[in-house]
């Protein structure tokens, strides 16, 4: 898969995992695991990139005697998910065209 396309898909998956409530790294990993393979190092790279792009915010709180980072989606992040929905329609249209040609 094209690296840029995969990167964009992973970003949207992480945003979708925190769309309805804030979350933390381990829980995000658990939530996306049934859908995609994602290493811990890749997840934290994505989270940092999304934070830099103002698509999520981060707060730190103590949990069980340790500090934990909690991630919350922003308006920019919600906008990115909506853009993805529109882009997906175009991707599916391209897919249908390509597979139509392969069926012949």
C-alpha positions as a printed Julia matrix, in Angstrom:
104×3 Matrix{Float64}:
   0.0    0.0     0.0
   1.2    3.51   -0.75
   2.87   4.88    2.39
   1.07   8.24    2.23
  -2.32   6.58    1.81
  -1.64   4.21    4.7
  -0.46   7.08    6.89
  -3.67   8.98    6.22
  -5.8    5.93    6.95
  -4.01   5.27   10.24
  -4.45   8.91   11.28
  -8.2    8.7    10.69
  -8.42   5.37   12.55
  -6.77   6.9    15.62
  -9.05   9.94   15.43
 -12.09   7.66   15.16
 -10.93   5.77   18.27
 -11.14   8.97   20.33
 -14.08  10.54   18.54
 -16.65   9.92   21.28
 -14.5   10.12   24.4
 -10.97  10.87   25.45
  -8.65   7.91   25.65
  -5.08   6.86   26.35
  -2.49   4.93   24.35
  -3.12   1.39   25.57
  -6.9    1.73   25.17
  -6.52   3.19   21.68
  -4.33   0.2    20.75
  -7.01  -2.18   22.07
  -9.79  -0.32   20.24
  -8.12  -0.36   16.82
  -6.58  -3.84   17.08
  -9.59  -5.69   15.57
  -9.31  -3.48   12.48
  -5.65  -2.69   11.88
  -2.16  -3.78   12.91
  -0.55  -0.93   14.79
   2.65  -1.01   16.8
   3.04   1.05   19.94
   5.81   3.15   18.39
   3.66   3.86   15.32
   0.71   4.84   17.51
   2.71   7.36   19.51
   4.19   8.82   16.32
   0.65   9.26   14.98
  -0.57  10.8    18.24
   2.29  13.31   18.21
   1.62  14.19   14.55
  -2.11  14.68   15.25
  -1.33  16.83   18.28
   1.03  19.0    16.21
  -1.72  19.36   13.57
  -4.18  20.49   16.3
  -6.43  17.5    15.64
  -6.24  16.37   19.24
  -5.3   17.73   22.63
  -3.38  16.0    25.39
  -3.7   16.17   29.13
  -1.69  14.31   31.72
  -3.24  12.84   34.85
  -2.14  10.41   37.52
  -3.6    6.93   37.28
  -2.54   4.11   39.57
   0.46   6.06   40.79
   1.71   6.77   37.27
   1.23   9.63   34.87
  -0.97   8.83   31.89
  -1.6   10.94   28.79
  -5.21  11.31   27.75
  -6.06  12.33   24.18
  -9.19  14.22   23.12
 -10.29  15.01   19.58
 -10.63  18.66   18.54
 -12.83  20.35   15.97
  -9.98  20.0    13.47
  -9.9   16.25   14.16
 -13.65  15.93   13.67
 -13.32  17.9    10.44
 -10.61  15.48    9.26
 -12.93  12.51    9.86
 -15.67  14.24    7.84
 -13.18  14.95    5.02
 -12.24  11.28    5.08
 -15.88  10.3     4.57
 -15.95  12.45    1.43
 -12.58  11.14    0.2
 -13.7    7.56    0.78
 -16.53   8.0    -1.7
 -13.96   8.94   -4.35
 -11.66   6.06   -3.37
 -14.55   3.6    -3.68
 -15.43   5.01   -7.08
 -11.84   4.44   -8.23
 -11.89   0.95   -6.72
 -15.07   0.07   -8.61
 -13.49   1.29  -11.85
 -10.27  -0.67  -11.31
 -12.01  -3.9   -10.29
 -14.47  -3.58  -13.19
 -11.52  -3.66  -15.53
 -10.04  -6.67  -13.71
 -13.3   -8.64  -13.99
 -13.18  -8.74  -17.78
